Amino acid sequence: MRVNKYLAECGVASRRSCDKLIAEGRVKVNGRIASLGEDIRDGDEVTVDGSAVSRRLSHSYYLMNKPKGYVCTVKDDKDRKTVMQLLPAGVGRLFPVGRLDYDTEGMLIFTDDGDLAFRLTHPKNEIEKTYLAKIEGSISDVELNRLRAGVELDGRLTTKSRVRVISADKRFTKLHVTIREGRNRQVRRMFEAVGKHVVFLKRIKIGDMGIGSLERGAVRKLTDEEIFYLTNL
């Protein structure tokens, strides 16, 4: 088993984050600094920052309705509030699956299951995420079709998206936006590409699993049915 997968199964972090730990020289195997792509064998002692880790027999899964004003990291070098501060005491060592930017609200999953985190965040799996967006002013059919077909961000087109207006008045328009990527601030930047400013953004669904009535800032355990759904997406 590759060392990054082993660390993920130990609940250290997602595979991508584990790769970073390895690259930084913070992971050792039998007292020797681990290398990317290294295999772990039965009986090997693996440590992260000097602390031994071992595979877990079971995992924990939680859902948060993230409020704005929090960053989705375990620690923040700018001393901003992190979503970890909203988790209840006693949940163990969890990490957020994917990210929502500082000003975005909504669904955020926490777990110590690195394989699930990998499944939900790896671009090749194209897991759908649906957002409620509120923009200033109106939006034309031409602009909507541009968003649906793909707009250029960082020199390449976004994949096709589902975009639907759900309400509009003289000042604002509300839309549902479903994407299958996870680029940095993607939904906000997509609207910027067609000249629109997002004033509110909330992730409301991952796949077909919705946030329901969970209050802003609240956290709850996932049900067995939800865990089964996510692990089989």
Coordinates of C-alpha atoms in Angstrom, one line a residue, residues 9 15 61 63 104 116 118 126 144 150 156 165 167 172 192 213 218 230:
E9 CA -6.7 5.3 6.0
R15 CA -4.4 11.7 0.1
Y61 CA -18.5 11.4 9.4
L63 CA -21.9 17.4 8.2
T104 CA -19.1 31.0 1.1
L116 CA -13.9 9.0 1.0
F118 CA -10.3 11.3 -2.2
E126 CA -16.7 14.6 -11.4
L144 CA -26.8 31.9 -18.9
G150 CA -18.2 26.8 -20.1
R156 CA -9.1 26.7 -19.9
V165 CA -32.8 31.0 -12.4
S167 CA -36.2 34.0 -8.7
F172 CA -31.1 40.6 -7.5
E192 CA -17.4 37.3 -13.0
S213 CA -32.7 22.3 7.6
A218 CA -24.4 23.7 13.2
L230 CA -21.4 9.1 -0.5

